[in-house]
C-alpha positions as protocol buffer text, in pm:
chain_id: "A"
residue {
  index: 1
  type: UNK
  ca { x: -1142 y: 8044 z: 355 }
}
residue {
  index: 2
  type: UNK
  ca { x: -1022 y: 7712 z: 480 }
}
residue {
  index: 3
  type: UNK
  ca { x: -711 y: 7524 z: 574 }
}
residue {
  index: 4
  type: UNK
  ca { x: -625 y: 7157 z: 562 }
}
residue {
  index: 5
  type: UNK
  ca { x: -752 y: 7131 z: 921 }
}
residue {
  index: 6
  type: UNK
  ca { x: -1087 y: 7300 z: 873 }
}
residue {
  index: 7
  type: UNK
  ca { x: -1387 y: 7231 z: 653 }
}
residue {
  index: 8
  type: UNK
  ca { x: -1488 y: 7527 z: 442 }
}
residue {
  index: 9
  type: UNK
  ca { x: -1825 y: 7616 z: 291 }
}
residue {
  index: 10
  type: UNK
  ca { x: -1753 y: 7449 z: -42 }
}
residue {
  index: 11
  type: UNK
  ca { x: -1642 y: 7126 z: 124 }
}
residue {
  index: 12
  type: UNK
  ca { x: -1955 y: 7129 z: 340 }
}
residue {
  index: 13
  type: UNK
  ca { x: -2175 y: 7190 z: 35 }
}
residue {
  index: 14
  type: UNK
  ca { x: -2017 y: 6900 z: -155 }
}
residue {
  index: 15
  type: UNK
  ca { x: -2032 y: 6673 z: 151 }
}
residue {
  index: 16
  type: UNK
  ca { x: -2405 y: 6738 z: 183 }
}
residue {
  index: 17
  type: UNK
  ca { x: -2470 y: 6609 z: -170 }
}
residue {
  index: 18
  type: UNK
  ca { x: -2586 y: 6255 z: -245 }
}
residue {
  index: 19
  type: UNK
  ca { x: -2269 y: 6068 z: -349 }
}
residue {
  index: 20
  type: UNK
  ca { x: -2474 y: 5866 z: -601 }
}
residue {
  index: 21
  type: UNK
  ca { x: -2559 y: 6185 z: -790 }
}
residue {
  index: 22
  type: UNK
  ca { x: -2337 y: 6248 z: -1093 }
}
residue {
  index: 23
  type: UNK
  ca { x: -2032 y: 6454 z: -997 }
}
residue {
  index: 24
  type: UNK
  ca { x: -2116 y: 6742 z: -1232 }
}
residue {
  index: 25
  type: UNK
  ca { x: -2460 y: 6771 z: -1067 }
}
residue {
  index: 26
  type: UNK
  ca { x: -2307 y: 6757 z: -719 }
}
residue {
  index: 27
  type: UNK
  ca { x: -2076 y: 7046 z: -806 }
}
residue {
  index: 28
  type: UNK
  ca { x: -2356 y: 7249 z: -968 }
}
residue {
  index: 29
  type: UNK
  ca { x: -2574 y: 7202 z: -660 }
}
residue {
  index: 30
  type: UNK
  ca { x: -2286 y: 7293 z: -426 }
}
residue {
  index: 31
  type: UNK
  ca { x: -2224 y: 7610 z: -627 }
}
residue {
  index: 32
  type: UNK
  ca { x: -2594 y: 7696 z: -601 }
}
residue {
  index: 33
  type: UNK
  ca { x: -2571 y: 7643 z: -224 }
}
residue {
  index: 34
  type: UNK
  ca { x: -2277 y: 7881 z: -198 }
}
residue {
  index: 35
  type: UNK
  ca { x: -2462 y: 8141 z: -405 }
}
residue {
  index: 36
  type: UNK
  ca { x: -2767 y: 8106 z: -179 }
}
residue {
  index: 37
  type: UNK
  ca { x: -2539 y: 8176 z: 120 }
}
residue {
  index: 38
  type: UNK
  ca { x: -2426 y: 8500 z: -45 }
}
residue {
  index: 39
  type: UNK
  ca { x: -2094 y: 8392 z: -192 }
}
residue {
  index: 40
  type: UNK
  ca { x: -2012 y: 8545 z: -530 }
}
residue {
  index: 41
  type: UNK
  ca { x: -1664 y: 8406 z: -601 }
}
residue {
  index: 42
  type: UNK
  ca { x: -1450 y: 8105 z: -523 }
}
residue {
  index: 43
  type: UNK
  ca { x: -1071 y: 8130 z: -506 }
}
residue {
  index: 44
  type: UNK
  ca { x: -891 y: 7806 z: -579 }
}
residue {
  index: 45
  type: UNK
  ca { x: -528 y: 7792 z: -473 }
}
residue {
  index: 46
  type: UNK
  ca { x: -434 y: 7508 z: -706 }
}
residue {
  index: 47
  type: UNK
  ca { x: -74 y: 7488 z: -588 }
}
residue {
  index: 48
  type: UNK
  ca { x: -190 y: 7438 z: -228 }
}
residue {
  index: 49
  type: UNK
  ca { x: -442 y: 7171 z: -331 }
}
residue {
  index: 50
  type: UNK
  ca { x: -159 y: 6995 z: -515 }
}
residue {
  index: 51
  type: UNK
  ca { x: 62 y: 7016 z: -205 }
}
residue {
  index: 52
  type: UNK
  ca { x: -217 y: 6869 z: 10 }
}
residue {
  index: 53
  type: UNK
  ca { x: -265 y: 6590 z: -244 }
}
residue {
  index: 54
  type: UNK
  ca { x: 104 y: 6496 z: -232 }
}
residue {
  index: 55
  type: UNK
  ca { x: 103 y: 6496 z: 148 }
}
residue {
  index: 56
  type: UNK
  ca { x: -217 y: 6290 z: 170 }
}
residue {
  index: 57
  type: UNK
  ca { x: -410 y: 6566 z: 345 }
}
residue {
  index: 58
  type: UNK
  ca { x: -655 y: 6665 z: 71 }
}
residue {
  index: 59
  type: UNK
  ca { x: -1020 y: 6618 z: 167 }
}
residue {
  index: 60
  type: UNK
  ca { x: -1231 y: 6395 z: -56 }
}
residue {
  index: 61
  type: UNK
  ca { x: -1450 y: 6692 z: -153 }
}
residue {
  index: 62
  type: UNK
  ca { x: -1149 y: 6879 z: -294 }
}
residue {
  index: 63
  type: UNK
  ca { x: -1008 y: 6599 z: -507 }
}
residue {
  index: 64
  type: UNK
  ca { x: -921 y: 6687 z: -869 }
}
residue {
  index: 65
  type: UNK
  ca { x: -1247 y: 6555 z: -1020 }
}
residue {
  index: 66
  type: UNK
  ca { x: -1443 y: 6810 z: -814 }
}
residue {
  index: 67
  type: UNK
  ca { x: -1204 y: 7096 z: -884 }
}
residue {
  index: 68
  type: UNK
  ca { x: -1202 y: 7013 z: -1256 }
}
residue {
  index: 69
  type: UNK
  ca { x: -1584 y: 7009 z: -1257 }
}
residue {
  index: 70
  type: UNK
  ca { x: -1587 y: 7359 z: -1104 }
}
residue {
  index: 71
  type: UNK
  ca { x: -1344 y: 7482 z: -1367 }
}
residue {
  index: 72
  type: UNK
  ca { x: -1562 y: 7338 z: -1645 }
}
residue {
  index: 73
  type: UNK
  ca { x: -1884 y: 7489 z: -1509 }
}
residue {
  index: 74
  type: UNK
  ca { x: -1790 y: 7840 z: -1398 }
}
residue {
  index: 75
  type: UNK
  ca { x: -1617 y: 8129 z: -1574 }
}
residue {
  index: 76
  type: UNK
  ca { x: -1269 y: 8239 z: -1468 }
}
residue {
  index: 77
  type: UNK
  ca { x: -1252 y: 8591 z: -1339 }
}
residue {
  index: 78
  type: UNK
  ca { x: -877 y: 8580 z: -1310 }
}
residue {
  index: 79
  type: UNK
  ca { x: -597 y: 8326 z: -1337 }
}
residue {
  index: 80
  type: UNK
  ca { x: -279 y: 8358 z: -1141 }
}
residue {
  index: 81
  type: UNK
  ca { x: -54 y: 8156 z: -1369 }
}
residue {
  index: 82
  type: UNK
  ca { x: -98 y: 7789 z: -1295 }
}
residue {
  index: 83
  type: UNK
  ca { x: -99 y: 7859 z: -920 }
}
residue {
  index: 84
  type: UNK
  ca { x: -455 y: 7979 z: -858 }
}
residue {
  index: 85
  type: UNK
  ca { x: -782 y: 8081 z: -1016 }
}
residue {
  index: 86
  type: UNK
  ca { x: -1068 y: 8308 z: -911 }
}
residue {
  index: 87
  type: UNK
  ca { x: -1408 y: 8174 z: -1019 }
}
residue {
  index: 88
  type: UNK
  ca { x: -1731 y: 8368 z: -1042 }
}
residue {
  index: 89
  type: UNK
  ca { x: -2019 y: 8176 z: -893 }
}
């Protein structure tokens, strides 16, 4: 759980990665970190991320390239239209 004003576990995991590492590897490592902490799923509220992008509030670690890398690497458990997606880690 996070808001635009707080840094959540996924953001922290991405931020701890070496920025010179390929993005796909950064995301894979961040997912492994979350799994090691006991997380089993990641809920992405895509409509909120889009809103934060338009307002200029979206954190660097949640920019579309990172979100798209997650979506490529992990299976969907459930999609909520084009608004949100639940990912199994």
